[in-house]
Amino acid sequence: MRSDVVRKGIGSAPARSLLRADGLTDEDFEKPFIGIANSWNDIVPGHIHLNEIVEAVREGIIEAGGRPFTFGVPAICDGIAMGHNGMRFSLISREVISDCCEVMIEGHALDGWVGVTNCDKVTPGMLMAAGRMNVPAILITGGAMEAGNINEEKLDLQSVFEALGSYSAGKVDEDFVKTIECAACPGRGSCSGLFTANSMACLTEVLGLSLTGCGTSLAVDAKKLKIAKETGKKIVELVKKNIRPRDIVSMASFRNAVRVDMAIGGSTNTALHIPAISKDFGCNVTLDLFDEISREIPHITSLRPAGVFSIRDLDNAGGMPGVLNRLKDFVEDVPTVSGKSIKEIAEEAKVTDDNILRPLNDPYHKQGGIAILKGNLAPQGSVVKQAAVSEKMMRFTGKARVFDSEKDATDAITSRKIVSGDVVVIRYEGPKGAPGMPEMLSPTSLIMGMGLGESVALITDGRFSGATRGGAIGHVSPEAYEKGPISALKDGDVIEIDIAARKLNVKISDEEMRERLSKVKVIERPVTGVQKNYRKLVTNGANGAYLE
């Protein structure tokens, strides 16, 4: 085993001596060494309960004959970081988390590891580490939060941001906002809609790197702890059989994940994370693959923010096995850490609610949840959650209102300077330009809350929260910092959005675009530390903001 270098032979006496200081005995040196990457903290609601899950994982490891070692990794709550400088560190944390896992596991020659994760960048970061190291691994996601509730109306974090929009429009008072604030997030778990955290939890299960049922079981469910204990047992089995992540995950696995993503209407952030994760597995998922699959796989459920259902509803209706059952004629047969293949899981599954998980011949939308738009504004691509766009906004022409930061745009929206027919353009918020590609939930929610969701569009080289809905187009690539076409836009330019035709264009000639781009002066935001290093290495949104 890998850990033989620290536990076997006379030359390993110094390492064994230090491990004895941890409490290890002679008997422990005969067991597989299993790491547990624990993203617990008491800041992020999705992580406050992870120590309980870790203890269940440890029990499973010990029962199966392994020796667990727990270490910590960071996690950022995007909702808390939203709208201020902290959001510039969120996407950066994905790579930091991946690196943390790698240095701890490789540095201590561990035989295998479990990633105990939950939120937006932690799950992708751990998946990237799994592919890169190719040491036996399995993930367990901490589960979604219950939906909030007022008068039988389901609430979540999106509700709070949109209440602020209604407040800015003078539709509600401060007491109303406070009422929503206090009810929307009732307890532990990742935010209750199909936002980024829960999208990635679902796709981790479909990729085959978490146990069946893990992706949609809630944080408060007793079955989450049962899954955790079984996860601990399973990692010891994977180590003994030397089954590694790249034995499980292939290009076919990624295609399956994108198929499920389209069917459930996952967060647009999956179009950042899945391509980045694929690179660390030696595969190459592109935005073109997302668009190709989006045209063949219909959207068969209607979860928040696109619809009314929550993760609890999806779990009750059959969870990921139920979705796979609906897609069984499309999914490719690949292994999973459970020991069953994806096809076996799909065939054995049952759907218990045909409204929450509709048949393919009666979908909510004929195409998948995400569309990739290209044109003279986004030659390399841009991303929109088309399942969360109203029919009125599927084709839209408007005049550009250009802002060089999210704050400037938000100030204009709250002061009611944005009107029907505008296309809000927020640039220099991409991976390099921001840096860190912050989410734009504040401006998109303000637009919706102010009643402008069917008359105002927004495009950005930044990205969106999984809670975003409406005519919001992100990941515009190349970004402004790279002197992409978005950097040449001016107030009043006519922008044409045609989601059905996958087009995003500005009505100026190629000659004028070249002339404008030759005169662009890139805005430089001074950076230090991790942001400085990130800017040097990161690629744009079309490439998954992957570090080269």
XYZ file of C-alpha atoms in Angstrom, residues 76-468:
393
model
C -16.795 29.838 1.667
C -20.532 30.526 1.875
C -21.356 32.298 -1.376
C -24.500 33.811 0.112
C -22.526 35.461 2.905
C -19.765 36.505 0.472
C -22.245 37.867 -2.080
C -22.062 41.498 -3.151
C -18.751 42.467 -1.560
C -15.055 41.795 -2.023
C -15.366 38.382 -0.381
C -17.070 36.997 -3.486
C -13.813 37.484 -5.412
C -12.329 34.719 -3.256
C -15.101 32.159 -3.726
C -14.132 30.569 -7.041
C -10.462 30.878 -6.075
C -11.241 28.640 -3.095
C -12.049 25.740 -5.449
C -8.378 25.461 -6.376
C -7.264 26.094 -2.783
C -9.482 23.249 -1.550
C -8.191 20.946 -4.267
C -4.613 21.794 -3.324
C -5.316 21.280 0.392
C -6.564 17.760 -0.271
C -3.593 16.974 -2.483
C -0.907 18.205 -0.087
C -2.398 16.376 2.909
C -3.007 13.071 1.143
C 0.224 13.010 -0.844
C 2.262 14.506 2.002
C 1.235 11.719 4.375
C 1.119 8.888 1.809
C -2.473 7.988 2.678
C -3.952 4.889 1.039
C -7.334 6.416 0.320
C -9.564 9.284 1.359
C -13.122 10.469 1.895
C -14.181 14.001 1.028
C -16.826 15.305 3.438
C -18.196 18.294 1.587
C -21.296 20.267 0.798
C -21.085 23.700 -0.755
C -20.405 25.329 -4.061
C -16.611 25.174 -4.491
C -15.780 22.444 -1.986
C -17.359 19.567 -3.898
C -15.776 20.536 -7.251
C -12.426 21.161 -5.549
C -12.453 17.706 -3.968
C -13.499 16.098 -7.255
C -10.600 17.815 -9.004
C -8.207 16.496 -6.359
C -9.640 12.990 -6.747
C -8.971 12.969 -10.470
C -5.560 14.552 -10.217
C -4.149 12.236 -7.530
C -6.045 9.102 -8.602
C -5.817 7.709 -5.061
C -8.891 5.637 -4.001
C -11.536 8.197 -3.034
C -15.219 8.674 -2.331
C -17.202 11.808 -1.507
C -20.148 12.337 0.791
C -22.099 15.581 0.465
C -23.703 16.993 3.601
C -27.204 17.442 2.217
C -29.634 20.230 1.474
C -31.412 22.510 3.911
C -35.146 22.195 4.395
C -37.062 24.893 2.543
C -38.307 27.845 4.550
C -42.028 28.363 4.812
C -44.452 31.245 5.291
C -48.157 30.585 4.835
C -47.413 27.397 2.842
C -45.118 29.308 0.471
C -41.664 27.761 0.143
C -38.737 30.103 0.686
C -34.967 29.963 0.266
C -32.039 32.367 -0.030
C -33.274 33.487 -3.445
C -36.433 34.747 -1.705
C -34.386 37.117 0.459
C -32.456 38.624 -2.441
C -35.643 39.113 -4.450
C -37.350 40.697 -1.429
C -34.607 43.321 -1.527
C -35.565 44.025 -5.148
C -39.186 44.480 -4.146
C -38.057 46.794 -1.346
C -35.978 48.880 -3.779
C -39.022 49.178 -6.036
C -41.103 50.416 -3.105
C -43.381 47.375 -3.218
C -42.696 46.152 0.330
C -41.388 47.631 3.569
C -38.395 46.753 5.721
C -40.510 44.612 8.049
C -41.450 42.383 5.127
C -37.796 41.902 4.204
C -37.011 41.031 7.840
C -39.812 38.454 7.886
C -38.437 36.753 4.763
C -34.876 37.004 6.112
C -35.821 35.174 9.307
C -37.806 32.400 7.596
C -35.920 31.596 4.393
C -33.020 29.559 5.802
C -34.416 27.442 8.664
C -31.334 25.392 9.569
C -28.350 23.339 8.563
C -27.652 22.216 5.035
C -26.911 23.730 1.647
C -29.570 26.153 0.351
C -32.719 24.223 -0.431
C -33.174 24.818 -4.169
C -31.258 23.330 -7.066
C -28.525 25.897 -6.664
C -24.834 25.160 -7.244
C -24.150 23.132 -4.081
C -27.041 20.763 -4.637
C -26.427 20.607 -8.394
C -22.873 19.420 -7.733
C -24.035 16.969 -5.051
C -26.407 15.405 -7.572
C -23.752 15.263 -10.290
C -21.182 13.714 -7.909
C -23.605 10.832 -7.385
C -24.126 10.500 -11.141
C -20.361 10.574 -11.767
C -20.234 7.529 -9.512
C -18.105 9.043 -6.747
C -20.712 9.101 -3.974
C -23.105 6.398 -2.841
C -26.604 6.038 -4.240
C -29.052 8.463 -2.619
C -26.346 10.753 -1.294
C -26.968 13.668 -3.667
C -30.547 14.456 -2.609
C -30.738 13.209 0.995
C -31.175 16.220 3.270
C -28.856 17.375 6.034
C -31.475 16.598 8.675
C -32.229 13.089 7.389
C -31.135 10.099 9.467
C -30.290 8.284 6.234
C -27.475 10.791 5.657
C -25.609 9.329 8.636
C -26.295 5.797 7.372
C -24.813 6.772 4.015
C -21.848 8.293 5.861
C -21.103 5.082 7.754
C -21.421 3.018 4.596
C -19.104 5.505 2.864
C -16.472 4.788 5.524
C -16.783 1.059 4.946
C -16.728 1.471 1.187
C -13.472 3.457 1.054
C -11.639 0.632 2.843
C -13.025 -1.797 0.275
C -11.914 0.479 -2.585
C -8.418 0.662 -1.113
C -8.135 -3.098 -0.673
C -9.297 -3.655 -4.251
C -7.198 -0.708 -5.522
C -10.204 0.837 -7.273
C -9.277 4.411 -8.044
C -11.253 7.454 -9.275
C -10.103 7.095 -12.882
C -11.298 3.474 -12.808
C -14.765 4.859 -12.052
C -14.945 8.168 -13.939
C -14.491 8.340 -17.711
C -15.649 10.602 -20.504
C -18.851 8.548 -20.580
C -19.381 9.397 -16.896
C -19.065 13.093 -17.669
C -21.529 12.800 -20.536
C -23.974 11.131 -18.146
C -23.480 13.937 -15.643
C -24.209 16.574 -18.280
C -27.311 14.628 -19.364
C -28.637 14.624 -15.813
C -27.673 18.281 -15.402
C -29.799 19.156 -18.444
C -32.709 17.038 -17.200
C -32.847 18.611 -13.743
C -31.938 22.185 -14.733
C -28.792 22.542 -12.634
C -26.851 25.709 -11.886
C -24.930 27.428 -14.680
C -21.871 26.963 -12.461
C -21.836 23.314 -13.515
C -20.604 24.631 -16.880
C -17.534 25.905 -15.006
C -16.966 22.998 -12.675
C -17.590 19.966 -14.898
C -15.088 21.111 -17.583
C -12.485 21.888 -14.888
C -13.033 18.557 -13.111
C -12.843 16.679 -16.412
C -9.367 18.052 -17.100
C -8.070 16.566 -13.845
C -9.491 13.212 -14.916
C -7.682 13.384 -18.257
C -10.917 14.108 -20.151
C -12.088 17.219 -21.996
C -15.650 18.382 -21.439
C -16.373 21.566 -23.403
C -19.240 24.029 -23.575
C -20.050 22.562 -26.982
C -20.809 19.224 -25.285
C -23.200 20.984 -22.892
C -25.024 22.540 -25.820
C -25.105 19.325 -27.843
C -26.629 17.381 -24.947
C -28.990 20.240 -24.082
C -30.607 19.876 -27.496
C -31.383 16.158 -26.975
C -32.234 15.882 -23.251
C -35.448 17.607 -22.058
C -35.888 19.413 -18.760
C -38.103 17.059 -16.710
C -38.341 18.643 -13.272
C -39.027 22.163 -12.047
C -36.977 22.968 -8.988
C -36.196 26.348 -7.502
C -35.058 28.768 -8.873
C -36.670 27.710 -12.174
C -39.804 26.258 -10.568
C -41.550 25.537 -7.283
C -40.067 22.253 -6.032
C -37.238 21.829 -3.529
C -34.559 19.162 -3.086
C -36.812 17.421 -0.550
C -39.421 17.030 -3.292
C -36.848 15.653 -5.735
C -35.592 13.176 -3.146
C -39.127 11.997 -2.382
C -39.834 11.559 -6.092
C -36.876 9.225 -6.585
C -33.725 11.327 -6.382
C -30.902 10.728 -8.813
C -31.832 7.067 -9.345
C -35.277 8.269 -10.449
C -33.758 10.769 -12.870
C -31.467 8.044 -14.248
C -34.497 5.794 -14.659
C -36.139 8.456 -16.814
C -32.926 8.764 -18.864
C -32.046 5.061 -18.985
C -32.182 4.939 -22.779
C -29.622 7.763 -22.946
C -27.164 7.025 -20.147
C -23.998 5.081 -20.893
C -23.186 2.170 -18.608
C -20.285 3.007 -16.313
C -19.196 1.823 -12.849
C -19.795 3.606 -9.542
C -18.197 3.371 -6.107
C -21.306 1.530 -4.905
C -20.289 -1.546 -6.903
C -23.341 -1.225 -9.135
C -23.212 0.281 -12.601
C -25.209 3.349 -13.553
C -27.483 1.239 -15.763
C -28.187 -1.130 -12.865
C -29.065 1.814 -10.597
C -31.308 3.272 -13.310
C -33.108 -0.016 -13.966
C -33.754 -0.696 -10.276
C -35.032 2.819 -9.522
C -38.629 3.928 -9.263
C -40.229 7.332 -9.821
C -42.929 8.029 -7.253
C -44.264 11.354 -8.570
C -44.772 11.907 -12.299
C -45.222 15.646 -11.841
C -41.989 16.251 -9.975
C -40.088 13.903 -12.341
C -41.983 13.949 -15.601
C -41.625 11.358 -18.371
C -39.452 12.372 -21.318
C -42.519 12.703 -23.542
C -44.108 15.238 -21.173
C -41.247 17.505 -20.026
C -41.354 20.974 -18.534
C -39.162 22.117 -21.433
C -38.245 20.275 -24.616
C -34.567 21.149 -24.207
C -32.193 20.896 -21.265
C -31.740 23.425 -18.503
C -28.628 25.182 -19.849
C -27.956 26.754 -23.260
C -24.625 27.923 -24.677
C -24.802 31.152 -26.674
C -22.162 32.339 -29.127
C -21.843 35.316 -31.441
C -19.785 38.440 -31.920
C -20.173 39.234 -28.200
C -19.119 35.769 -27.038
C -16.972 34.067 -29.695
C -15.891 31.357 -27.245
C -19.279 31.033 -25.598
C -21.576 32.206 -22.819
C -23.990 30.369 -20.534
C -27.656 30.866 -19.641
C -30.019 28.784 -17.522
C -32.741 28.667 -20.161
C -35.047 26.619 -17.938
C -35.312 29.677 -15.671
C -36.034 32.164 -18.481
C -39.594 33.177 -19.336
C -40.830 32.721 -22.894
C -40.890 36.504 -23.338
C -37.137 36.690 -22.749
C -36.054 33.815 -24.974
C -35.631 36.351 -27.759
C -34.804 39.855 -26.641
C -33.361 42.986 -28.203
C -32.355 45.916 -26.024
C -29.954 48.768 -25.515
C -26.766 48.247 -23.553
C -26.230 49.894 -20.186
C -22.548 49.248 -19.551
C -20.905 48.990 -16.126
C -17.326 48.111 -15.248
C -18.214 46.542 -11.901
C -21.074 44.765 -10.176
C -21.356 47.554 -7.608
C -21.908 50.233 -10.256
C -24.616 48.125 -11.867
C -26.299 47.366 -8.543
C -26.317 51.068 -7.624
C -27.968 51.906 -10.956
C -30.610 49.218 -10.503
C -31.493 50.209 -6.925
C -31.712 53.883 -7.895
C -34.165 52.885 -10.650
C -31.957 54.020 -13.524
C -32.512 50.722 -15.321
C -35.732 50.584 -17.299
C -37.651 48.200 -19.513
C -35.738 47.418 -22.691
C -32.280 47.728 -21.152
C -29.535 45.127 -21.308
C -27.373 45.527 -18.228
C -23.744 44.730 -19.122
C -21.377 44.003 -16.229
C -17.773 43.492 -17.293
C -14.329 43.155 -15.712
C -15.854 40.574 -13.374
C -14.357 37.520 -15.095
C -11.783 35.088 -13.690
C -8.858 37.418 -14.492
C -10.580 40.785 -14.440
C -12.270 40.659 -11.046
C -10.228 38.539 -10.325
C -12.158 35.490 -9.144
C -15.286 35.670 -11.336
C -17.785 36.719 -8.629
C -21.431 35.710 -8.716
C -24.060 38.292 -9.632
C -27.036 37.227 -7.521
C -27.590 40.743 -6.166
C -28.231 42.510 -9.506
C -30.193 39.609 -11.034
C -32.407 39.294 -7.949
C -32.955 43.037 -7.801
C -34.114 42.989 -11.414
C -36.556 40.163 -10.650
C -37.759 41.696 -7.395
C -38.386 45.058 -9.043
C -40.654 43.427 -11.606
C -38.245 43.852 -14.528
C -37.552 40.142 -15.051
C -39.415 40.022 -18.363
C -38.169 43.314 -19.759
C -34.503 43.653 -18.717
C -31.639 41.295 -19.575
C -28.184 41.066 -18.016
C -24.934 39.838 -19.539
C -21.572 39.528 -17.808
C -18.138 37.969 -18.029
C -18.699 37.071 -14.384
C -20.982 34.267 -13.273
C -24.252 33.733 -11.449
C -25.426 32.076 -8.304
C -27.335 28.872 -8.799
C -30.263 30.849 -7.384
C -30.319 33.208 -10.374
